[in-house]
Short mmCIF file of C-alpha atoms and ligand atoms in Angstrom, two decimals:
data_model
loop_
_atom_site.label_atom_id
_atom_site.label_comp_id
_atom_site.label_asym_id
_atom_site.label_seq_id
_atom_site.Cartn_x
_atom_site.Cartn_y
_atom_site.Cartn_z
CA MET X 1 -14.53 -15.89 -10.03
CA ASP X 2 -12.43 -18.96 -9.22
CA LYS X 3 -13.27 -21.45 -6.51
CA ILE X 4 -10.97 -23.74 -4.54
CA LEU X 5 -12.08 -27.31 -3.79
CA VAL X 6 -10.34 -28.98 -0.85
CA HIS X 7 -10.74 -32.76 -0.53
CA GLY X 8 -10.17 -33.29 3.19
CA GLY X 9 -8.29 -36.05 4.98
CA HIS X 10 -5.00 -36.11 3.07
CA PRO X 11 -2.02 -35.55 5.41
CA LEU X 12 0.66 -32.99 4.54
CA SER X 13 4.40 -33.54 4.65
CA GLY X 14 7.45 -31.98 3.09
CA SER X 15 9.06 -28.57 2.75
CA ILE X 16 7.84 -25.24 1.37
CA LYS X 17 9.97 -22.19 0.47
CA ILE X 18 8.37 -19.01 1.78
CA SER X 19 7.86 -15.98 -0.51
CA GLY X 20 8.83 -12.39 0.20
CA SER X 21 6.64 -10.50 2.64
CA LYS X 22 3.56 -8.75 1.21
CA ASN X 23 3.42 -6.37 4.17
CA SER X 24 7.07 -5.43 3.72
CA ALA X 25 6.99 -5.16 -0.07
CA LEU X 26 4.01 -2.75 -0.13
CA PRO X 27 5.51 0.11 1.94
CA ILE X 28 8.98 -0.46 0.43
CA LEU X 29 7.53 -0.14 -3.08
CA ALA X 30 5.90 3.13 -1.95
CA ALA X 31 9.27 4.30 -0.55
CA THR X 32 10.85 4.09 -4.02
CA LEU X 33 8.93 7.34 -4.77
CA LEU X 34 11.35 9.14 -2.43
CA THR X 35 14.21 9.17 -4.96
CA LYS X 36 14.70 9.93 -8.66
CA GLU X 37 17.19 7.08 -8.87
CA PRO X 38 16.37 3.43 -9.65
CA CYS X 39 15.70 0.99 -6.80
CA VAL X 40 16.02 -2.80 -7.28
CA LEU X 41 13.88 -4.99 -4.99
CA ARG X 42 14.30 -8.77 -4.85
CA HIS X 43 11.78 -11.33 -3.52
CA VAL X 44 8.78 -9.12 -4.29
CA PRO X 45 5.88 -11.62 -4.15
CA ASP X 46 3.64 -11.93 -7.24
CA LEU X 47 0.29 -11.01 -5.62
CA SER X 48 -2.66 -8.91 -6.69
CA ASP X 49 -1.84 -6.48 -3.85
CA THR X 50 1.76 -5.95 -4.95
CA ASN X 51 0.63 -5.71 -8.57
CA TYR X 52 -1.92 -3.02 -7.57
CA MET X 53 0.90 -1.10 -5.90
CA LEU X 54 2.99 -1.33 -9.09
CA GLN X 55 0.02 0.03 -11.06
CA ILE X 56 -0.26 2.94 -8.62
CA LEU X 57 3.47 3.71 -8.96
CA MET X 58 3.11 3.70 -12.75
CA HIS X 59 0.03 5.97 -12.55
CA LEU X 60 2.16 8.32 -10.45
CA GLY X 61 4.75 8.47 -13.24
CA ALA X 62 7.33 5.88 -12.13
CA GLU X 63 8.95 3.45 -14.56
CA VAL X 64 8.45 -0.12 -13.34
CA GLU X 65 10.09 -3.33 -14.54
CA ARG X 66 9.39 -6.77 -13.11
CA ALA X 67 11.54 -9.81 -13.88
CA SER X 68 10.04 -12.68 -11.85
CA GLY X 69 10.66 -11.78 -8.18
CA THR X 70 12.84 -8.74 -8.93
CA VAL X 71 11.23 -5.34 -9.41
CA THR X 72 13.04 -2.18 -10.54
CA VAL X 73 11.35 1.18 -9.92
CA LYS X 74 12.61 4.52 -11.18
CA ALA X 75 10.50 7.50 -10.07
CA GLU X 76 12.30 10.27 -11.96
CA LYS X 77 9.10 12.30 -12.26
CA VAL X 78 6.21 11.91 -9.83
CA GLU X 79 2.58 13.10 -9.92
CA SER X 80 1.11 13.86 -6.50
CA THR X 81 -2.38 12.42 -7.04
CA ALA X 82 -3.03 8.70 -6.71
CA PRO X 83 -5.93 7.48 -8.88
CA TYR X 84 -9.15 6.56 -7.06
CA ASP X 85 -10.02 3.53 -9.20
CA VAL X 86 -6.82 1.72 -8.18
CA VAL X 87 -6.41 3.07 -4.65
CA ARG X 88 -9.93 2.05 -3.59
CA ARG X 89 -9.09 -1.61 -4.21
CA MET X 90 -6.31 -1.82 -1.67
CA ARG X 91 -6.11 -0.10 1.69
CA ALA X 92 -2.33 -0.34 1.84
CA SER X 93 -2.13 2.14 -1.06
CA VAL X 94 -2.55 4.75 1.68
CA CYS X 95 1.19 4.37 2.29
CA VAL X 96 2.03 6.45 -0.80
CA LEU X 97 0.84 9.51 1.17
CA GLY X 98 4.08 9.91 3.13
CA PRO X 99 6.46 9.61 0.16
CA LEU X 100 4.31 11.93 -2.02
CA LEU X 101 4.16 14.56 0.72
CA ALA X 102 7.93 14.38 1.25
CA ARG X 103 8.82 14.34 -2.47
CA CYS X 104 6.15 16.66 -3.97
CA LYS X 105 5.22 18.68 -0.86
CA GLU X 106 1.61 17.77 -1.67
CA ALA X 107 -0.47 14.60 -1.99
CA THR X 108 -4.00 13.61 -2.93
CA VAL X 109 -5.02 10.02 -2.26
CA SER X 110 -8.52 8.59 -1.90
CA LEU X 111 -9.52 7.53 1.60
CA PRO X 112 -9.21 3.75 2.00
CA GLY X 113 -12.56 2.01 2.38
CA GLY X 114 -13.33 -0.06 5.45
CA CYS X 115 -13.22 -3.80 5.08
CA VAL X 116 -14.67 -6.88 6.70
CA ILE X 117 -12.06 -6.99 9.45
CA GLY X 118 -13.31 -3.64 10.66
CA ASP X 119 -13.16 0.10 10.26
CA ARG X 120 -9.74 1.05 8.89
CA PRO X 121 -9.20 4.66 10.02
CA ILE X 122 -6.07 6.64 9.16
CA ASP X 123 -6.46 9.37 11.79
CA LEU X 124 -3.06 8.52 13.31
CA HIS X 125 -1.36 8.79 9.89
CA LEU X 126 -2.88 12.26 9.40
CA LEU X 127 -2.00 13.32 12.96
CA GLY X 128 1.64 12.47 12.19
CA PHE X 129 1.64 14.42 8.91
CA GLU X 130 0.09 17.45 10.62
CA GLY X 131 2.73 17.19 13.33
CA LEU X 132 5.39 17.46 10.60
CA GLY X 133 3.80 20.65 9.27
CA ALA X 134 1.39 19.46 6.59
CA ALA X 135 -2.04 21.02 6.08
CA VAL X 136 -4.48 18.09 5.83
CA ARG X 137 -8.00 18.21 4.40
CA VAL X 138 -10.42 15.34 3.86
CA GLU X 139 -12.91 16.16 1.13
CA ALA X 140 -14.95 14.26 -1.46
CA GLY X 141 -13.50 10.95 -0.29
CA ASN X 142 -9.92 12.14 -0.74
CA VAL X 143 -7.14 13.08 1.61
CA ARG X 144 -5.44 16.24 0.36
CA MET X 145 -2.23 17.45 1.95
CA PHE X 146 0.31 20.12 1.22
CA THR X 147 3.23 21.74 2.97
CA THR X 148 5.67 24.58 2.41
CA GLY X 149 8.31 22.31 3.96
CA LEU X 150 8.16 19.46 6.48
CA LYS X 151 9.82 20.10 9.85
CA GLY X 152 10.96 17.45 12.34
CA ALA X 153 8.76 17.05 15.45
CA VAL X 154 8.11 14.81 18.47
CA LEU X 155 5.07 12.67 17.61
CA ASN X 156 3.11 9.92 19.37
CA LEU X 157 1.35 7.53 17.00
CA ARG X 158 -0.13 5.14 19.55
CA GLY X 159 -3.90 4.72 19.16
CA LYS X 160 -6.51 3.03 21.34
CA PHE X 161 -5.71 -0.29 19.65
CA GLY X 162 -1.97 0.18 20.08
CA PRO X 163 0.63 1.17 17.45
CA THR X 164 -0.24 1.54 13.76
CA VAL X 165 1.96 -0.41 11.32
CA LEU X 166 1.23 1.53 8.12
CA GLY X 167 0.87 4.74 10.10
CA THR X 168 4.42 4.30 11.43
CA ASP X 169 5.62 3.49 7.90
CA ASN X 170 3.84 6.49 6.39
CA VAL X 171 5.06 9.08 8.89
CA MET X 172 8.59 7.64 8.84
CA MET X 173 8.67 8.00 5.04
CA ALA X 174 7.61 11.64 5.34
CA ALA X 175 10.06 12.41 8.16
CA VAL X 176 13.18 11.15 6.34
CA LEU X 177 13.17 14.29 4.12
CA ALA X 178 11.90 16.73 6.78
CA GLU X 179 14.16 19.49 8.08
CA GLY X 180 15.51 18.54 11.51
CA THR X 181 14.90 15.54 13.76
CA THR X 182 11.64 13.63 14.28
CA VAL X 183 10.92 11.36 17.23
CA ILE X 184 8.05 8.87 16.82
CA GLU X 185 6.85 7.51 20.17
CA GLY X 186 4.46 4.54 20.23
CA ALA X 187 5.91 3.30 16.93
CA ALA X 188 5.06 -0.14 15.53
CA ALA X 189 7.94 -2.63 15.85
CA GLU X 190 6.83 -5.27 13.32
CA PRO X 191 9.65 -6.87 11.23
CA GLU X 192 8.11 -5.22 8.16
CA VAL X 193 8.59 -1.77 9.74
CA VAL X 194 12.23 -2.69 10.45
CA ASP X 195 12.65 -3.87 6.84
CA LEU X 196 11.33 -0.51 5.58
CA ALA X 197 13.66 1.41 7.94
CA ASN X 198 16.62 -0.67 6.72
CA PHE X 199 15.66 0.05 3.11
CA LEU X 200 15.35 3.80 3.80
CA ASN X 201 18.72 3.84 5.57
CA LYS X 202 20.28 2.13 2.53
CA MET X 203 18.81 5.02 0.48
CA GLY X 204 20.70 7.46 2.74
CA ALA X 205 18.11 8.12 5.45
CA LYS X 206 19.15 8.37 9.10
CA ILE X 207 16.72 6.29 11.17
CA GLU X 208 17.51 4.82 14.60
CA GLY X 209 15.41 2.64 16.91
CA ALA X 210 13.65 0.52 14.26
CA GLY X 211 12.08 -2.48 16.02
CA THR X 212 11.45 -0.48 19.19
CA ARG X 213 8.53 1.77 20.16
CA ARG X 214 10.72 4.90 19.69
CA LEU X 215 12.10 5.95 16.29
CA ILE X 216 14.56 8.83 15.89
CA ILE X 217 14.77 10.18 12.34
CA GLU X 218 17.27 12.84 11.33
CA GLY X 219 15.99 14.47 8.13
CA VAL X 220 18.29 14.55 5.07
CA LYS X 221 18.19 16.61 1.87
CA GLU X 222 17.67 13.76 -0.58
CA LEU X 223 17.79 9.99 -0.92
CA HIS X 224 19.51 7.85 -3.58
CA GLY X 225 18.62 4.54 -5.23
CA THR X 226 19.62 1.19 -3.72
CA GLU X 227 19.03 -2.57 -3.88
CA HIS X 228 17.19 -4.63 -1.27
CA ASP X 229 16.00 -8.15 -0.51
CA ILE X 230 12.46 -8.16 0.92
CA ILE X 231 12.27 -10.24 4.14
CA PRO X 232 10.34 -13.54 4.12
CA ASP X 233 6.60 -13.42 4.76
CA ARG X 234 6.16 -14.43 8.41
CA ILE X 235 2.37 -14.75 8.02
CA GLU X 236 2.67 -17.07 5.03
CA ALA X 237 5.18 -19.11 7.05
CA GLY X 238 2.84 -19.20 10.04
CA THR X 239 -0.06 -20.23 7.81
CA PHE X 240 1.87 -23.24 6.48
CA LEU X 241 3.00 -24.23 9.97
CA VAL X 242 -0.61 -24.20 11.17
CA ALA X 243 -1.54 -26.26 8.08
CA GLY X 244 1.12 -28.74 9.20
CA ALA X 245 -0.39 -28.75 12.69
CA VAL X 246 -3.93 -29.26 11.32
CA CYS X 247 -3.06 -32.38 9.32
CA GLY X 248 0.64 -32.80 8.87
CA HIS X 249 3.21 -35.52 9.46
CA GLY X 250 6.10 -33.03 9.43
CA VAL X 251 5.90 -29.76 7.48
CA THR X 252 8.95 -27.53 7.08
CA VAL X 253 8.98 -23.90 5.99
CA THR X 254 12.31 -22.69 4.58
CA ARG X 255 13.74 -19.22 3.83
CA VAL X 256 12.20 -17.88 7.04
CA VAL X 257 13.45 -15.85 10.00
CA PRO X 258 12.42 -18.08 12.96
CA GLU X 259 12.50 -15.13 15.38
CA HIS X 260 9.77 -13.40 13.31
CA ILE X 261 7.31 -16.25 13.96
CA SER X 262 8.26 -17.11 17.55
CA ALA X 263 4.82 -16.10 18.87
CA VAL X 264 3.25 -18.62 16.46
CA THR X 265 5.74 -21.43 17.17
CA ASP X 266 5.37 -20.79 20.93
CA ALA X 267 1.58 -21.17 20.57
CA LEU X 268 1.98 -24.41 18.57
CA THR X 269 4.41 -25.75 21.20
CA GLU X 270 1.90 -24.90 23.96
CA ALA X 271 -0.77 -26.67 21.88
CA GLY X 272 1.36 -29.83 22.06
CA PHE X 273 3.18 -29.83 18.70
CA LYS X 274 6.89 -30.44 18.20
CA ILE X 275 8.78 -27.48 16.71
CA GLU X 276 12.32 -27.83 15.33
CA THR X 277 14.20 -24.73 14.22
CA THR X 278 17.37 -24.12 12.21
CA GLU X 279 18.87 -20.76 11.17
CA ASN X 280 16.38 -20.32 8.31
CA SER X 281 13.76 -23.06 8.67
CA VAL X 282 11.06 -24.27 11.07
CA THR X 283 9.44 -27.74 11.16
CA VAL X 284 6.18 -28.62 12.90
CA SER X 285 5.28 -32.25 13.71
CA PRO X 286 2.49 -33.92 15.68
CA ASN X 287 3.55 -34.94 19.18
CA GLY X 288 0.57 -36.67 20.80
CA ALA X 289 -2.84 -35.08 21.47
CA SER X 290 -3.08 -31.36 20.81
CA LYS X 291 -4.27 -29.10 23.62
CA ALA X 292 -6.75 -26.23 23.82
CA LEU X 293 -5.24 -22.75 24.09
CA GLU X 294 -5.93 -19.29 25.42
CA LEU X 295 -4.64 -16.78 22.84
CA SER X 296 -4.72 -12.99 22.73
CA THR X 297 -3.62 -11.02 19.66
CA GLN X 298 -1.09 -8.28 20.34
CA PRO X 299 1.24 -5.94 18.41
CA TYR X 300 4.59 -7.54 17.52
CA PRO X 301 6.27 -9.42 19.14
CA GLY X 302 2.94 -10.69 20.54
CA PHE X 303 0.65 -13.16 18.76
CA PRO X 304 -0.19 -11.61 15.35
CA THR X 305 -3.78 -10.72 14.48
CA ASP X 306 -3.02 -11.96 10.94
CA MET X 307 -2.66 -15.50 12.34
CA GLN X 308 -5.85 -15.48 14.45
CA ALA X 309 -8.15 -16.99 11.82
CA GLN X 310 -5.69 -19.77 11.01
CA MET X 311 -5.46 -20.72 14.69
CA CYS X 312 -9.27 -20.85 14.89
CA ALA X 313 -9.17 -23.50 12.14
CA LEU X 314 -6.70 -25.59 14.16
CA LEU X 315 -8.45 -25.15 17.53
CA SER X 316 -11.90 -25.96 16.08
CA THR X 317 -10.95 -29.66 16.20
CA THR X 318 -8.71 -29.51 19.28
CA GLU X 319 -10.28 -31.20 22.30
CA GLY X 320 -11.35 -28.81 25.06
CA ILE X 321 -12.34 -25.15 25.10
CA SER X 322 -9.99 -22.59 23.52
CA VAL X 323 -10.37 -18.86 24.10
CA ILE X 324 -9.16 -16.32 21.52
CA THR X 325 -9.25 -12.58 22.19
CA GLU X 326 -8.78 -10.22 19.23
CA ASN X 327 -7.32 -6.96 20.52
CA ILE X 328 -6.25 -5.36 17.23
CA PHE X 329 -9.38 -5.75 15.04
CA PRO X 330 -12.14 -6.78 17.48
CA GLN X 331 -14.55 -7.58 14.62
CA ARG X 332 -12.13 -9.86 12.80
CA TYR X 333 -14.29 -12.99 13.11
CA MET X 334 -15.98 -13.31 9.69
CA HIS X 335 -14.38 -16.74 9.28
CA LEU X 336 -16.17 -18.19 12.31
CA ALA X 337 -19.65 -18.18 10.73
CA GLU X 338 -18.22 -20.19 7.80
CA MET X 339 -16.41 -22.64 10.12
CA LYS X 340 -19.70 -23.16 11.98
CA ARG X 341 -21.23 -24.19 8.65
CA MET X 342 -18.56 -26.91 8.64
CA GLY X 343 -19.63 -28.09 12.11
CA ALA X 344 -17.40 -26.01 14.39
CA HIS X 345 -18.80 -25.10 17.84
CA ILE X 346 -17.83 -21.48 18.37
CA GLN X 347 -19.38 -18.67 20.40
CA ILE X 348 -18.42 -15.02 19.99
CA GLU X 349 -18.64 -12.63 22.92
CA GLY X 350 -17.43 -9.20 21.80
CA PRO X 351 -13.71 -9.48 20.93
CA THR X 352 -13.55 -13.03 22.35
CA ALA X 353 -14.22 -16.33 20.59
CA LEU X 354 -14.91 -19.45 22.67
CA ILE X 355 -14.06 -22.54 20.60
CA GLN X 356 -15.28 -25.94 21.80
CA GLY X 357 -13.20 -28.49 19.89
CA VAL X 358 -15.27 -31.04 17.90
CA GLU X 359 -14.34 -34.53 16.71
CA LYS X 360 -14.35 -33.46 13.08
CA LEU X 361 -15.44 -30.82 10.62
CA TYR X 362 -17.46 -31.58 7.50
CA GLY X 363 -16.76 -30.17 4.06
CA ALA X 364 -19.28 -27.55 2.91
CA PRO X 365 -19.55 -24.65 0.45
CA VAL X 366 -18.11 -21.61 2.27
CA MET X 367 -17.34 -18.04 1.32
CA ALA X 368 -14.04 -16.25 1.75
CA SER X 369 -14.37 -12.76 3.21
CA ASP X 370 -10.86 -11.46 3.68
CA LEU X 371 -7.33 -12.58 3.06
CA ARG X 372 -6.55 -14.47 6.26
CA ALA X 373 -10.09 -15.76 6.79
CA SER X 374 -9.91 -17.35 3.33
CA ALA X 375 -6.65 -19.09 4.16
CA ALA X 376 -8.19 -20.32 7.43
CA LEU X 377 -11.11 -21.90 5.53
CA VAL X 378 -8.64 -23.77 3.30
CA LEU X 379 -6.88 -25.05 6.42
CA ALA X 380 -10.20 -26.14 7.95
CA GLY X 381 -11.01 -27.97 4.70
CA LEU X 382 -7.71 -29.88 4.78
CA LYS X 383 -8.89 -31.99 7.70
CA ALA X 384 -12.67 -31.88 7.17
CA GLU X 385 -14.55 -34.97 6.00
CA GLY X 386 -15.60 -34.49 2.40
CA ILE X 387 -15.12 -31.56 0.04
CA THR X 388 -14.97 -27.90 1.07
CA GLU X 389 -15.74 -25.46 -1.72
CA ILE X 390 -14.35 -21.99 -1.09
CA SER X 391 -15.68 -19.17 -3.29
CA ARG X 392 -14.31 -15.63 -3.76
CA VAL X 393 -10.74 -16.91 -3.69
CA TYR X 394 -9.52 -13.61 -5.10
CA HIS X 395 -9.11 -12.74 -1.43
CA ILE X 396 -6.48 -15.46 -1.16
CA ASP X 397 -4.64 -14.30 -4.28
CA ARG X 398 -4.25 -10.87 -2.69
CA GLY X 399 -1.80 -12.18 -0.14
CA TYR X 400 -0.66 -15.71 -0.92
CA GLU X 401 1.51 -16.69 -3.88
CA HIS X 402 -0.07 -19.92 -5.29
CA LEU X 403 -1.39 -21.17 -1.91
CA ASP X 404 -3.28 -24.05 -3.53
CA GLU X 405 -0.26 -25.19 -5.56
CA LYS X 406 2.06 -25.01 -2.53
CA LEU X 407 -0.37 -27.01 -0.35
CA GLY X 408 -0.79 -29.50 -3.22
CA ALA X 409 3.00 -29.96 -3.27
CA LEU X 410 2.75 -30.94 0.42
CA GLY X 411 0.15 -33.63 -0.35
CA ALA X 412 -3.15 -31.76 -0.08
CA HIS X 413 -5.86 -32.75 -2.59
CA ILE X 414 -6.80 -29.25 -3.63
CA GLU X 415 -7.94 -27.86 -6.96
CA ARG X 416 -8.81 -24.45 -8.35
CA VAL X 417 -11.84 -24.41 -10.62
CA LYS X 418 -13.05 -21.64 -12.88
CA ALA X 419 -16.43 -20.53 -11.61
CA ASP X 420 -19.03 -18.63 -13.66
C1 EPZ E 1 -1.12 -3.70 8.83
O1 EPZ E 1 -2.34 -3.02 8.59
C2 EPZ E 1 -1.17 -4.97 7.99
N1 EPZ E 1 -1.29 -4.62 6.58
C3 EPZ E 1 -2.36 -5.83 8.42
O2 EPZ E 1 -2.28 -7.04 7.67
C4 EPZ E 1 -2.20 -6.16 9.90
O3 EPZ E 1 -3.34 -6.90 10.32
C5 EPZ E 1 -2.12 -4.86 10.71
O4 EPZ E 1 -1.01 -4.06 10.22
C6 EPZ E 1 -1.88 -5.12 12.20
O5 EPZ E 1 -0.70 -5.85 12.36
C7 EPZ E 1 -0.19 -4.20 5.91
O6 EPZ E 1 0.89 -4.09 6.46
C8 EPZ E 1 -0.37 -3.91 4.44
P1 EPZ E 1 -2.71 -0.85 11.85
P2 EPZ E 1 -2.52 -1.50 9.12
O7 EPZ E 1 -2.67 0.56 11.41
O8 EPZ E 1 -1.22 -0.83 9.21
C9 EPZ E 1 -6.16 1.12 14.35
C10 EPZ E 1 -3.03 -8.70 6.21
O9 EPZ E 1 -3.84 -9.62 6.41
N2 EPZ E 1 -5.79 2.37 13.67
O10 EPZ E 1 -1.49 -1.44 12.50
O11 EPZ E 1 -3.60 -0.89 8.31
C11 EPZ E 1 -6.72 0.06 13.40
O12 EPZ E 1 -8.11 0.26 13.19
C12 EPZ E 1 -3.34 -7.31 6.72
O13 EPZ E 1 -1.92 -8.83 5.62
C13 EPZ E 1 -6.37 3.58 14.08
O14 EPZ E 1 -7.21 3.60 14.98
O15 EPZ E 1 -3.08 -1.76 10.59
C14 EPZ E 1 -6.42 -1.21 14.16
O16 EPZ E 1 -7.42 -1.43 15.12
C15 EPZ E 1 -4.72 -7.22 7.34
N3 EPZ E 1 -6.02 4.73 13.44
C16 EPZ E 1 -5.09 -0.92 14.84
O17 EPZ E 1 -4.98 0.52 14.89
C17 EPZ E 1 -5.09 4.73 12.43
O18 EPZ E 1 -4.78 5.83 11.89
C18 EPZ E 1 -3.88 -1.48 14.12
O19 EPZ E 1 -3.99 -1.07 12.77
C19 EPZ E 1 -4.51 3.52 12.03
C20 EPZ E 1 -4.87 2.34 12.67
#
């Protein structure tokens, strides 16, 4: 397993082009199962997660071609059972359930495991499928569903932690081929959900309200192939902006939608950084002493849970006491124990982290635990004194296209070493 060594203390500057969104590409790749015709997707990031999804599509019988960032999928024939040994490796594979149910009127997919950021239930997904007329059974670690025909219904997918992103995606993908009209109340409004709805509408679906809490979906008989550009990855963009805040002299992210990361740029502005925005770029620069923050993760358009760990890295050396409350995945604090090994002063009280900024962090061997926590440890290492050695970097490769190379291009002294 590779390791990443970060030699701290080298300031970043320059411009980075942001890749296509992982969390948009995954459900959109699943949606290609809804038609026999070819779909062409551009800006699909080259990640282990997207490559797992391509493997799943091929296992299900689809023809897949990838030419750098462009992927063509043609699902002329589709099996209805997704293979355990691939599905278990990536929770997001659960989003083939909706398309399989709609296309094959049955679906068997293994239950996603939990992960370090917390229990990852899919009860709201299954509630939505049942509401559309599917019989759902959970047995031997699999979800099995079948239907004689999906019928439109009024559904509410809001759970105790708010809307479900993949749950909204999954049920929307089932509803587009149901008979009649479906209303989804309590829908997720993330840009990735909007991107999926736009893709489905280009395939001939009739979806209104994407980006709001209420979706109205008029079922159609069939969908056709189409072409689509995946939106930029707002979490990758946010991660680089926080890297620029941690130790930058002016870092610009290009090929972004500034509106998608406004909660992050607002937080950086409040923390005392200068933010400059054009139509498709954002630049962060130091602007005097940075300030401690109170942050609370919320569903979009609130502050994203996927940026919480990165902000902890920044605030760990920001003078004063910062308070972060994690409302989406209350256990999503695995990164804090590792940052404390680097000298951070952090206390966890339930879903809240109290961060007392310290003068500096010190490089240390640390362990990545999940995708965003790993990125946060790299950011912490950028400014730490000495070398930070991050193991289990396969977590990073799940969701970031060449993170080490891109940071190196900005001036970071960072290397990837083959570990035993
Ligand atoms: C998506 O996960 C993202 N993944 C996550 O990004 C992101 O953190 C999350 O949305 C929240 O924004 C992808 O899009 C592939 P949820 P998802 O269903 O859809 C609870 C990353 O780092 N819940 O919106 O699986 C759940 O436990 C990843 O890129 C239920 O209770 O998350 C959580 O507390 C990590 N029942 C909350 O809702 C359900 O049936 C939000 O989860 C489903 C979810």
